[in-house]
mmCIF file of C-alpha atoms in Angstrom:
data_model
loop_
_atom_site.group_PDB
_atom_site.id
_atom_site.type_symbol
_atom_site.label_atom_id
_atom_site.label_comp_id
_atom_site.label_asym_id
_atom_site.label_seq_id
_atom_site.Cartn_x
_atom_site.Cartn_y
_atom_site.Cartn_z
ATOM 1 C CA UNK A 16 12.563 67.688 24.785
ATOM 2 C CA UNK A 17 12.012 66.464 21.044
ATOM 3 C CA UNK A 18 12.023 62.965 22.844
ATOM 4 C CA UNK A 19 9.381 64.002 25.708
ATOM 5 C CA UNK A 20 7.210 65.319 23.272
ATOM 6 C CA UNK A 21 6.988 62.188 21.326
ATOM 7 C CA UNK A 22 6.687 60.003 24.623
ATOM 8 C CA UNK A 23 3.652 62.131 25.502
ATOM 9 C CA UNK A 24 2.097 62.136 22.354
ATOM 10 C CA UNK A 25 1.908 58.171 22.502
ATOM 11 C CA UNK A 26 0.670 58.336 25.963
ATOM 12 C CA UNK A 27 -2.738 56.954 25.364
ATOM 13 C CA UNK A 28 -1.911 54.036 22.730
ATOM 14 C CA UNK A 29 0.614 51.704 21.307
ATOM 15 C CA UNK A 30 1.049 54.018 18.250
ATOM 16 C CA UNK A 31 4.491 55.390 16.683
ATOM 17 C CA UNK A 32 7.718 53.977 16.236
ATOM 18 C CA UNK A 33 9.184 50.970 18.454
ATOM 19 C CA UNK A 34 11.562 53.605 20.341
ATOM 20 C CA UNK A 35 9.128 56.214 21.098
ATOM 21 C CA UNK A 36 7.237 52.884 22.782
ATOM 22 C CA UNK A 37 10.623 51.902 24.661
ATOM 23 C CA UNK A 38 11.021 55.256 25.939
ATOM 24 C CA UNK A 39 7.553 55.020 27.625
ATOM 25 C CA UNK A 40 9.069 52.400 29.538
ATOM 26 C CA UNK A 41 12.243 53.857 30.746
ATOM 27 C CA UNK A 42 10.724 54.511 34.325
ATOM 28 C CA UNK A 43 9.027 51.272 35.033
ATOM 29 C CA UNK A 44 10.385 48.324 36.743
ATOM 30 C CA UNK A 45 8.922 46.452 34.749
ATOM 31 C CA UNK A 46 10.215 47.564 31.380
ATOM 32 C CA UNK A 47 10.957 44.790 28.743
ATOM 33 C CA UNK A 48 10.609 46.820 26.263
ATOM 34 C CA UNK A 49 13.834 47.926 24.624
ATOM 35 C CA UNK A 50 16.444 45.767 24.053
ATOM 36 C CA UNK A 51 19.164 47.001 25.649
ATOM 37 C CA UNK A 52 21.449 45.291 28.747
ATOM 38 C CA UNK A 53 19.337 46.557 31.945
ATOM 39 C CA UNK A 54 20.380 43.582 34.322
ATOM 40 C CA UNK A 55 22.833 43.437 37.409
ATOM 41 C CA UNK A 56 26.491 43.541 36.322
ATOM 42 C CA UNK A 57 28.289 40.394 37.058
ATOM 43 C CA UNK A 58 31.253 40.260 39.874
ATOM 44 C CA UNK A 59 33.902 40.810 36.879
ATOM 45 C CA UNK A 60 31.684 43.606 35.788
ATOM 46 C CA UNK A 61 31.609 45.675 39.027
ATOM 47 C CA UNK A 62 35.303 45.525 39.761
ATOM 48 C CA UNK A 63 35.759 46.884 36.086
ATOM 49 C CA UNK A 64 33.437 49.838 37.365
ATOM 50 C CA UNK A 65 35.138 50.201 40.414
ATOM 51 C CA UNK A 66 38.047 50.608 38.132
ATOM 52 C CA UNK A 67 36.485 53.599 36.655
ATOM 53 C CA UNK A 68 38.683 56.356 37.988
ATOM 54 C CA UNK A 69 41.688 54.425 36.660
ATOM 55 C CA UNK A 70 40.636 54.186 33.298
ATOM 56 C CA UNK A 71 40.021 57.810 33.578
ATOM 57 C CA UNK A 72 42.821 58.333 34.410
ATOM 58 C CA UNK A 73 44.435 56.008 31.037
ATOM 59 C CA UNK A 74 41.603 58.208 28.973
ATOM 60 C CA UNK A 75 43.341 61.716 30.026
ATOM 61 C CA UNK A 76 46.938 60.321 29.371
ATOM 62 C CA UNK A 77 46.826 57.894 26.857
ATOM 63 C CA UNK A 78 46.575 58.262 22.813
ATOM 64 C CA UNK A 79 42.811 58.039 21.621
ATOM 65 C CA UNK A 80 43.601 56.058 18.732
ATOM 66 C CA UNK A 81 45.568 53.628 20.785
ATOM 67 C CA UNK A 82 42.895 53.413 23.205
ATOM 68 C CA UNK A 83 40.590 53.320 20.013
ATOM 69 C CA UNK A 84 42.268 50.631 18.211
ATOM 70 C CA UNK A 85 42.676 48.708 21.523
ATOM 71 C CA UNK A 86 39.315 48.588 22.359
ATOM 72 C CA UNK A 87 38.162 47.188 18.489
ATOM 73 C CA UNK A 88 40.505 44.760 19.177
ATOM 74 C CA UNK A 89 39.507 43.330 22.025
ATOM 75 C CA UNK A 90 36.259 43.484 21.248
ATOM 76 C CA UNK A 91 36.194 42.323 17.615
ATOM 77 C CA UNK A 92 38.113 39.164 18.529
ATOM 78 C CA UNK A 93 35.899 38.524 21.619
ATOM 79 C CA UNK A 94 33.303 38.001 19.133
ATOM 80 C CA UNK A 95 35.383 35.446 16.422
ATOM 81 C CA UNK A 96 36.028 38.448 13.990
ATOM 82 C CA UNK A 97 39.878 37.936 13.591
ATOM 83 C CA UNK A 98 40.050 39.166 10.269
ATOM 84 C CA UNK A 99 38.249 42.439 11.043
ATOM 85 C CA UNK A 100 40.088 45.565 8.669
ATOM 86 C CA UNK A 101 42.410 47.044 11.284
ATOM 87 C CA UNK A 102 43.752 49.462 8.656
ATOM 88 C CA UNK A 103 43.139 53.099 10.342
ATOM 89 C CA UNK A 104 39.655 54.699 8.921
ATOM 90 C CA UNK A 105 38.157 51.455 8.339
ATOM 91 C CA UNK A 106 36.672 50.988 11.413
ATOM 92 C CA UNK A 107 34.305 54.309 12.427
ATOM 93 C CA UNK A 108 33.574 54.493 16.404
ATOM 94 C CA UNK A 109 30.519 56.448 16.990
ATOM 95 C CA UNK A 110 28.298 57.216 19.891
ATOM 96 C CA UNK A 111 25.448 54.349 18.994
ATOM 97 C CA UNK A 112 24.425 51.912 16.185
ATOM 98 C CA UNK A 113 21.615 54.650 15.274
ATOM 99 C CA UNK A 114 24.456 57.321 14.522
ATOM 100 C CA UNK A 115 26.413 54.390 12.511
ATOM 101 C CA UNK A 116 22.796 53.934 10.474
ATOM 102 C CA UNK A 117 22.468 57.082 9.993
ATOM 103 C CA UNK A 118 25.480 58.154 8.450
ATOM 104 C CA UNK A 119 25.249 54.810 6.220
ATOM 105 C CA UNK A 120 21.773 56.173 4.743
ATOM 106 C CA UNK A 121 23.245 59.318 3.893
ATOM 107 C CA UNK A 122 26.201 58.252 2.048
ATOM 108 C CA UNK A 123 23.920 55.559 0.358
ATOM 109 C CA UNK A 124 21.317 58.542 -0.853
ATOM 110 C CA UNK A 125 24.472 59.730 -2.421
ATOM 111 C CA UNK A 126 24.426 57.020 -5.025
ATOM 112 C CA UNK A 127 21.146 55.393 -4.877
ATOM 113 C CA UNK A 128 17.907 55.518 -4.766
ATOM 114 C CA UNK A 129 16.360 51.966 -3.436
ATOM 115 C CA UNK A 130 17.471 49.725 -0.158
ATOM 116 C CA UNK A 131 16.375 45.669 -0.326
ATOM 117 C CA UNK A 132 15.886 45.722 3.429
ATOM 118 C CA UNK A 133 14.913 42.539 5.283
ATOM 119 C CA UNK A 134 11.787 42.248 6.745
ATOM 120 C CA UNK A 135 10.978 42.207 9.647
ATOM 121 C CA UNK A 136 13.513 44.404 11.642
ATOM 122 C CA UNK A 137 13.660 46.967 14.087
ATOM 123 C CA UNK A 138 11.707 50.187 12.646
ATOM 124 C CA UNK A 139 14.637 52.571 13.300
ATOM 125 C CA UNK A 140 16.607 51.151 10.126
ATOM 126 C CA UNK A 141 13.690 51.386 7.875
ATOM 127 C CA UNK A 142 12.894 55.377 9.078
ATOM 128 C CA UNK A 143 16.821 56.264 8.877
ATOM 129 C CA UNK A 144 16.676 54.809 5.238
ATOM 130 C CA UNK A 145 13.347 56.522 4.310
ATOM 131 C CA UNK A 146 14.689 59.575 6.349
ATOM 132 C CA UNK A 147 17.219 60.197 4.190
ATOM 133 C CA UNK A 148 14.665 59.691 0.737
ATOM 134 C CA UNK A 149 15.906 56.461 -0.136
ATOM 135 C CA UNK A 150 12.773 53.434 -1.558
ATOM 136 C CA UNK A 151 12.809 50.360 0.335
ATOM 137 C CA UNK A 152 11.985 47.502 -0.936
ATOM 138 C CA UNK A 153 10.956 44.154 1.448
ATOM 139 C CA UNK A 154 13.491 41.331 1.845
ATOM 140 C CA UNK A 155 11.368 38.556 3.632
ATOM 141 C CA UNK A 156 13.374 35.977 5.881
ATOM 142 C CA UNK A 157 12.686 32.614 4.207
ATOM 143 C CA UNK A 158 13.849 33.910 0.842
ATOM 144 C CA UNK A 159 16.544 35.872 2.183
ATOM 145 C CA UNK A 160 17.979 32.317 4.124
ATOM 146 C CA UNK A 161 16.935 30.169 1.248
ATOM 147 C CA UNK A 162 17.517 31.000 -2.517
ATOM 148 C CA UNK A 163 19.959 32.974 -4.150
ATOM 149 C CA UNK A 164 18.595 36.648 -4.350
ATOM 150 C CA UNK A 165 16.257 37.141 -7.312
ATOM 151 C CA UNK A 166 18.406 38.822 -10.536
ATOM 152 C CA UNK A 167 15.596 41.441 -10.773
ATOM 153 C CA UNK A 168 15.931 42.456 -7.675
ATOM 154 C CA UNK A 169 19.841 43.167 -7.385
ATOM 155 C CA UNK A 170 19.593 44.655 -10.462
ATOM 156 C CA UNK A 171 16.577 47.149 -9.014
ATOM 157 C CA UNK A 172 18.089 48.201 -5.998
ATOM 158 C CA UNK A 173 22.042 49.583 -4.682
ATOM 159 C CA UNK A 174 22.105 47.901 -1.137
ATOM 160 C CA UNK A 175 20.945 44.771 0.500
ATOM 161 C CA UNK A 176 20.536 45.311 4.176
ATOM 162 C CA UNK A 177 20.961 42.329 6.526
ATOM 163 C CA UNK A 178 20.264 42.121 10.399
ATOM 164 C CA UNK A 179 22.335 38.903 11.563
ATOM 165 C CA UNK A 180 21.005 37.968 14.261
ATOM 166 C CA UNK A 181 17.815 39.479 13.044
ATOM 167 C CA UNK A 182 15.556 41.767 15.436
ATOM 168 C CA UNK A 183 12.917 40.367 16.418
ATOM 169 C CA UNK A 184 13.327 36.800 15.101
ATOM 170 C CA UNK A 185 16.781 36.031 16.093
ATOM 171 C CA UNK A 186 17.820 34.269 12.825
ATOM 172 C CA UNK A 187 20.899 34.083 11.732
ATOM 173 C CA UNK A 188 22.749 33.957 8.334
ATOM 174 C CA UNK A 189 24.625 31.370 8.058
ATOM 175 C CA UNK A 190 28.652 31.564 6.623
ATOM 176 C CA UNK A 191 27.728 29.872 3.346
ATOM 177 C CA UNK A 192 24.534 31.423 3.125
ATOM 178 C CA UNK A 193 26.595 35.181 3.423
ATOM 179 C CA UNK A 194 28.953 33.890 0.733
ATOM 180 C CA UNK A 195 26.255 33.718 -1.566
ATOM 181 C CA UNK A 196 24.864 36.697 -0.635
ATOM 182 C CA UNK A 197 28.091 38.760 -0.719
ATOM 183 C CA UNK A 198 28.848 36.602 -4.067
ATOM 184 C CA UNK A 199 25.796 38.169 -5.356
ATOM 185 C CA UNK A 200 25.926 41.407 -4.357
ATOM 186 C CA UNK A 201 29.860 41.782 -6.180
ATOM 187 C CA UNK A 202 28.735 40.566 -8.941
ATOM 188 C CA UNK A 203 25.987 43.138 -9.411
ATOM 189 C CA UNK A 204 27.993 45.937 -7.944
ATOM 190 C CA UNK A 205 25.607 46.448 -4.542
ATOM 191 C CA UNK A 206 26.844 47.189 -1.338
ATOM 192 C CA UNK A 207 25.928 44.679 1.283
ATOM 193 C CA UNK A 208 25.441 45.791 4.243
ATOM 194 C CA UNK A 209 24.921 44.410 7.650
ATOM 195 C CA UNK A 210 23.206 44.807 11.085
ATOM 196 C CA UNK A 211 25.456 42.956 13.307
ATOM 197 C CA UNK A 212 23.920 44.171 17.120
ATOM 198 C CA UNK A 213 22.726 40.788 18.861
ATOM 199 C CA UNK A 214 25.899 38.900 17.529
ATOM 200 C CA UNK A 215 27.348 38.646 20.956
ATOM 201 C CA UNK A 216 24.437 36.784 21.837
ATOM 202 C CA UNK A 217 24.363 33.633 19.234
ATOM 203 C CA UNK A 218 27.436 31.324 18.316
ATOM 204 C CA UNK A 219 26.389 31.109 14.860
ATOM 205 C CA UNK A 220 26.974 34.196 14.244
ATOM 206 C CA UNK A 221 30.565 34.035 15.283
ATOM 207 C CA UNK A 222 32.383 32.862 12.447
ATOM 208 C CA UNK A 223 34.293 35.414 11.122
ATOM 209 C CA UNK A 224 32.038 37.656 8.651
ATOM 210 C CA UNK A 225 34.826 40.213 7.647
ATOM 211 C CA UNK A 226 37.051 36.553 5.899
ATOM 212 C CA UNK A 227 33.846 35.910 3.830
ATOM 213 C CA UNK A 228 33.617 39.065 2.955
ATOM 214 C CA UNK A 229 36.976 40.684 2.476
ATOM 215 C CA UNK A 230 37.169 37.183 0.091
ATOM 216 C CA UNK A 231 34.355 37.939 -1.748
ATOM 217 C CA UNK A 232 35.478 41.427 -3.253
ATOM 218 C CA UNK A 233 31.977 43.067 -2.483
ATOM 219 C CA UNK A 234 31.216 46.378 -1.685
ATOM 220 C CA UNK A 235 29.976 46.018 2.076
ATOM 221 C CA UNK A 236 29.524 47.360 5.400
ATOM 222 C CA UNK A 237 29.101 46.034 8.701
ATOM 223 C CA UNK A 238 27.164 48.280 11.961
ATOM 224 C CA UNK A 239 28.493 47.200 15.003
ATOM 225 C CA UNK A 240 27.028 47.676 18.440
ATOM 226 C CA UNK A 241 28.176 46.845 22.381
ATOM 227 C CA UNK A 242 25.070 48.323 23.776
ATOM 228 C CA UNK A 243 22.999 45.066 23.338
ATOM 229 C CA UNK A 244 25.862 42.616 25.480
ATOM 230 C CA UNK A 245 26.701 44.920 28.638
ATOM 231 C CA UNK A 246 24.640 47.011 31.139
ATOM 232 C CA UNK A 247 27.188 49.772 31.257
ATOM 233 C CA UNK A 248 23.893 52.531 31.408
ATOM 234 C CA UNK A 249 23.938 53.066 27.389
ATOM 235 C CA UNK A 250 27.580 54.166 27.745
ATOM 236 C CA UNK A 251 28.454 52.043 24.790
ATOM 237 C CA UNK A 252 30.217 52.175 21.245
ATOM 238 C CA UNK A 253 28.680 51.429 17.551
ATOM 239 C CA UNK A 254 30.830 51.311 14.814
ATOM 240 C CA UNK A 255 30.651 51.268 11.015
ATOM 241 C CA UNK A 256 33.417 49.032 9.410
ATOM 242 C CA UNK A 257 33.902 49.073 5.561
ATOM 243 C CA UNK A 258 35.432 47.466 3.004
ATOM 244 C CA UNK A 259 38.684 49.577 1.041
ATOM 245 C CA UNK A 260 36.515 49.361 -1.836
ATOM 246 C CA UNK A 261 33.284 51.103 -0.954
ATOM 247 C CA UNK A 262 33.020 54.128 -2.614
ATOM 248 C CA UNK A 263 30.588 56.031 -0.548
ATOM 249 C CA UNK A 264 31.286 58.983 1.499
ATOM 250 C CA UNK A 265 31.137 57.256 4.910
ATOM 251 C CA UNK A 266 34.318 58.779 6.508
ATOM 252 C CA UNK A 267 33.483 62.518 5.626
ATOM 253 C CA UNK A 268 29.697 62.298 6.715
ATOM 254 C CA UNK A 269 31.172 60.599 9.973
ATOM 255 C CA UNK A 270 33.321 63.703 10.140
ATOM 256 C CA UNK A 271 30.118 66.159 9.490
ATOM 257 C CA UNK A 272 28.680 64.488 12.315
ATOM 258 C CA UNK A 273 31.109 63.568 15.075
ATOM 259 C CA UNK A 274 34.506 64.157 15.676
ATOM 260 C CA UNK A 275 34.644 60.200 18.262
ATOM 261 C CA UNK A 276 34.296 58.834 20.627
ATOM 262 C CA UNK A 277 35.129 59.352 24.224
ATOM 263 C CA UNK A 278 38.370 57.640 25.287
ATOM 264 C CA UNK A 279 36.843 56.934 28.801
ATOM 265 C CA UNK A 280 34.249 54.880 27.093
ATOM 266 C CA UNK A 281 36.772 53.318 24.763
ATOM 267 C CA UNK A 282 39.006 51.810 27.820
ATOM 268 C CA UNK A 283 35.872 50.654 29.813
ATOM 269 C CA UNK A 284 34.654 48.373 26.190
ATOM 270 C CA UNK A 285 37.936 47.122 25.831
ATOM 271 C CA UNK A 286 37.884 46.069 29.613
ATOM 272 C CA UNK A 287 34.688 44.702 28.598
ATOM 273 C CA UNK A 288 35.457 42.534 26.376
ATOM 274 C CA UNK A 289 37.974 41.366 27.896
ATOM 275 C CA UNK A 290 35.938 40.378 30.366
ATOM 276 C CA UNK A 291 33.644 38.595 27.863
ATOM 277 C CA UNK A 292 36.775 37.032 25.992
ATOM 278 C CA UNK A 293 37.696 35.035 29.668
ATOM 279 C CA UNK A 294 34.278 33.540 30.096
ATOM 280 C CA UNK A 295 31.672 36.322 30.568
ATOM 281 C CA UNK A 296 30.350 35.596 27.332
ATOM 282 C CA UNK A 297 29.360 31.876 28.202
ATOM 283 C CA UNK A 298 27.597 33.393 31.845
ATOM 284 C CA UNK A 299 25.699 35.779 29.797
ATOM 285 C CA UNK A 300 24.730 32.570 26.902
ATOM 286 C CA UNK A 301 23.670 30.807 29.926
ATOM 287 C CA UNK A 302 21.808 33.755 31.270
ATOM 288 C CA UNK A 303 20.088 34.794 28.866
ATOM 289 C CA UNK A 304 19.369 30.863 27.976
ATOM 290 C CA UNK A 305 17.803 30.590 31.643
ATOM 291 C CA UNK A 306 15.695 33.316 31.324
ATOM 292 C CA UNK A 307 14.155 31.951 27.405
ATOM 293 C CA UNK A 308 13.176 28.853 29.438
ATOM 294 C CA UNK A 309 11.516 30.446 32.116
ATOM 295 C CA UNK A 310 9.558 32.703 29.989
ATOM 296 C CA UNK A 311 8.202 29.367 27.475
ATOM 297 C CA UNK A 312 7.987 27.442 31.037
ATOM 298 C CA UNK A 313 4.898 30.204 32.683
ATOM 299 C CA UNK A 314 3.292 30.944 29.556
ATOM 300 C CA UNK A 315 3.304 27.086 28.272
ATOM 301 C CA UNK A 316 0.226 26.044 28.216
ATOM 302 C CA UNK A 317 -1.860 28.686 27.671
ATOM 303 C CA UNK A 318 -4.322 28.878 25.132
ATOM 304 C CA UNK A 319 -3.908 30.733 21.923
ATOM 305 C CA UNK A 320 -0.241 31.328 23.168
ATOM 306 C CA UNK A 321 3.073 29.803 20.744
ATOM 307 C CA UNK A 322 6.456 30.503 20.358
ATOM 308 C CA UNK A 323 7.157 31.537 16.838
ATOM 309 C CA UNK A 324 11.259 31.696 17.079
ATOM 310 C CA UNK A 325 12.008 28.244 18.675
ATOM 311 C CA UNK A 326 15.680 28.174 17.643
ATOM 312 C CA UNK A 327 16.444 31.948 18.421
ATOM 313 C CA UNK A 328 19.273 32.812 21.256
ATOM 314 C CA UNK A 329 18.750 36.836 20.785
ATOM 315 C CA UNK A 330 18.295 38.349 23.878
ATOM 316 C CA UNK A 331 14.751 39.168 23.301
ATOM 317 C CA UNK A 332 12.151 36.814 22.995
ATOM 318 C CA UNK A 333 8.563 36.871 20.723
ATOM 319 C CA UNK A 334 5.366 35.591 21.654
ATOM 320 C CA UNK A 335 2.918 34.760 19.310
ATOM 321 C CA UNK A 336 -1.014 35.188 20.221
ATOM 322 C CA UNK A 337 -3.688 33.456 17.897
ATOM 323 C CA UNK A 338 -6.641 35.193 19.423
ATOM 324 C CA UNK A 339 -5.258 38.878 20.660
ATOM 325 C CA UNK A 340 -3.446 41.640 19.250
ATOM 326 C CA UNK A 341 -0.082 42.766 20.432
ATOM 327 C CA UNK A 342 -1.696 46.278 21.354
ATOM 328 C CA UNK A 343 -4.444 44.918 23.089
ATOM 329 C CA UNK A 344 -1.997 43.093 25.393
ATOM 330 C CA UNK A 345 0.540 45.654 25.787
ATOM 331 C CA UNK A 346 -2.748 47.966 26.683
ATOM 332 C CA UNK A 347 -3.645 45.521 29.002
ATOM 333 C CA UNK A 348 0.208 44.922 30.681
ATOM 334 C CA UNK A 349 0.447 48.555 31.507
ATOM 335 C CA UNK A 350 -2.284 48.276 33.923
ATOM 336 C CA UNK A 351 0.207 46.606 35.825
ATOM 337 C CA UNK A 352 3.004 49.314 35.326
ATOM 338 C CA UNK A 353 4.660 46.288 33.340
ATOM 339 C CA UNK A 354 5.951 47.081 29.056
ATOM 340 C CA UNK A 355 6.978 44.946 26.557
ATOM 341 C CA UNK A 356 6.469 45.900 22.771
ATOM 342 C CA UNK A 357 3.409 44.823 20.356
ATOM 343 C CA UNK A 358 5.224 43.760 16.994
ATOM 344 C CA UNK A 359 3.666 45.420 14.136
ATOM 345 C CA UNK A 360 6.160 48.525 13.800
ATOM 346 C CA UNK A 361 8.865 45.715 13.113
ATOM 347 C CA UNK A 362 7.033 44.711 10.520
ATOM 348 C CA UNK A 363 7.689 48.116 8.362
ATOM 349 C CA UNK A 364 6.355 47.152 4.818
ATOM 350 C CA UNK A 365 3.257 45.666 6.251
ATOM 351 C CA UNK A 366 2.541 45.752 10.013
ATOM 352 C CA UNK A 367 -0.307 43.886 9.763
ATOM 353 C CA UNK A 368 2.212 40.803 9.838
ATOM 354 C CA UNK A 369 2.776 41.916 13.491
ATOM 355 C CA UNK A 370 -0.524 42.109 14.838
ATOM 356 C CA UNK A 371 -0.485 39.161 17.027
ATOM 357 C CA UNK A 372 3.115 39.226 18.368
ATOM 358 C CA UNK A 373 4.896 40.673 21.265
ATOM 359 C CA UNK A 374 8.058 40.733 22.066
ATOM 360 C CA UNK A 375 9.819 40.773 25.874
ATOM 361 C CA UNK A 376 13.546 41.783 26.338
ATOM 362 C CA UNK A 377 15.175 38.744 28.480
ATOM 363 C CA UNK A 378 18.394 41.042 29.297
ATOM 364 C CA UNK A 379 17.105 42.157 32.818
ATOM 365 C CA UNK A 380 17.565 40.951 36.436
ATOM 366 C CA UNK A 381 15.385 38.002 36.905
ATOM 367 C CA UNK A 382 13.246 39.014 39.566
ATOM 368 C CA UNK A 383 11.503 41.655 37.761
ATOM 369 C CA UNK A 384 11.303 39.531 34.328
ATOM 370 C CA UNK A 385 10.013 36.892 36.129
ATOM 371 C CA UNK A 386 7.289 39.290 37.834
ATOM 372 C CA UNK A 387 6.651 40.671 34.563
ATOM 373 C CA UNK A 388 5.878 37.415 32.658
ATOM 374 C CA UNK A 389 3.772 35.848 35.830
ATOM 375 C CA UNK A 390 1.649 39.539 34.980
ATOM 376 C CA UNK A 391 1.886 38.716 31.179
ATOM 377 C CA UNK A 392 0.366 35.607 32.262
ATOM 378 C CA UNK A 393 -2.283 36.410 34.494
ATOM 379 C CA UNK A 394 -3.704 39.039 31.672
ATOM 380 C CA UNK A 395 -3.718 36.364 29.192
ATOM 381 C CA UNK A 396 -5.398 34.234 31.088
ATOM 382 C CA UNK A 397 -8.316 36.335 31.608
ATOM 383 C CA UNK A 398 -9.109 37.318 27.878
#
């Protein structure tokens, strides 16, 4: 109800938060909105759901922490992150990345007051910080990828919070640049934490992050997510992984809050990622690849149109528009029943900076993507 309510409050403009403008899209076609997997399973994918019943059947009969410690393997290593802490406790399986963010913020409010938080990134991590009364402070992306962090700043705040690959840009930090970083943040004594979601998605990011920074003797944490690489209907796992040394209250908030996960969902990610580890990972590269180039291919051209992430491999894509606002052209794509999201709530410091970007999810069957761009198209076109 809370979420109807908020859906029907924003009926009449792009205003609120990014997921109360997702949810407006939930019923559409034509939604590109949020970011999760919404296209056609694959052929390995169906016969793991026709497999269902059986791994029903495992979840009734079978340890949860085997299942549990099954599934973080498979998927972990799917993704290059071999040295992932396999220690029990270490890794925290909860219902969704938001739930994982959420009980981060509170155990950081324990200690600290202020969060260096990159910017832009999805709104949801800057309103679970500020939720839970903690001062953010605005990590841009060139500085963040460039130069080590500024001393006044480390010394100013108690986290630095990464998305890798970030949402919406798709950038990625690199291994030596997250040596630094974690490097840094031991040396000052602030937990580094990272948004790891779209990883699945980008090669780059799959060298393994737990090596560097297991070696680096930081303070960190690491949110997980396998709602972003599979459309399994949001039945999905995010987990928080920590290092031994962190010294916040992460395991007995998770406890306040959840008790785990269901071991039905646990089997079906660790069939998964299986699946992913034998070659469904390169399929949905080249996917999601296919559908980046046909989205630059019908809007090339156009005037007052760019691309402002050339290099990124995320599955969602921005577009950059000299001469309109993101809100006038989302206004303006709902006339066609079709929803993609204007920018500026991912731009949480200053959303200004989003004004004349929108971004378009590219993990969707391509039928309707490509009948939502050709739309996307036609309204720009007749500005």
């Amino acid at each position: 109800m809370q979420q109807e309510n908020a859906a029907r409050g924003n009926s009449e403009g792009a205003t609120g938060n990014l997921t109360q403008l997702e949810f407006l899209a939930l019923n559409s076609e034509f939604n590109l909105a949020d970011g999760h997997a919404r296209q056609s399973l694959t052929a390995g994918q169906s016969q793991i759901v026709a497999e269902l019943p059986l791994l029903f059947e495992e979840g009734e009969k079978r340890p949860v922490e085997e299942l549990e410690r099954e599934a973080h393997a498979a998927f972990f290593t799917a993704l290059g992150q071999h040295s992932y802490p396999s220690a029990p406790g270490r890794v925290l399986s909860c219902y969704s990345s938001s739930v994982a963010m959420e009980i981060l913020s509170r155990a950081l409010a324990e200690t600290t007051g202020s969060v260096a938080l990159v910017h832009p990134t999805f709104d949801n991590i800057a309103d679970l910080l500020r939720g839970n009364g903690l001062k953010l402070v605005p990590l841009a992306e060139d500085p963040l990828h460039g130069d080590d962090l500024d001393t006044d700043l480390l010394t100013s705040v108690g986290c630095v919070f990464v998305t890798t690959p970030n949402n919406p840009t798709g950038r990625v930090v690199s291994k030596e640049r997250l040596t630094r970083l974690a490097e840094q943040c031991a040396a000052h004594g602030v937990v580094l934490a990272l948004d790891t979601s779209f990883r699945g998605f980008d090669t780059r990011a799959h060298y393994d992050h737990y090596e560097v920074l297991q070696a680096s003797g930081a303070r960190w944490v690491v949110i997980e997510d396998t709602g972003k690489l599979w459309p399994t209907l949001d039945l999905k796992v995010g987990m928080l992984v920590h290092s031994e040394n962190l010294a916040l209250p992460v395991e007995k908030i998770y406890s306040d809050i959840l008790l785990g996960v269901s071991p039905l969902i646990l089997a079906m990610v660790r069939r998964f990622s299986e699946d992913a580890a034998a070659g469904g990972l390169e399929d949905l590269h080249r996917f999601i690849a296919g559908h980046r180039a046909m989205v630059r291919e019908e809007l090339a051209g156009l005037p007052g149109v760019y691309v402002p992430d050339p290099d990124s491999r995320a599955s969602v894509e921005r577009i950059g528009l000299t001469d309109l606002t993101g809100t006038q052209v989302w206004e303006r794509l709902r006339e066609h029943n079709v929803y993609a999201l204007p920018c500026r709530a991912f731009h949480w410091a200053d959303p200004s900076q989003g004004d004349h970007t929108l971004r378009l999810a590219l993990a969707r069957s391509t039928d309707p993507l490509t009948q939502s761009v050709r739309a996307l198209r036609h309204v720009l076109q007749q500005r």
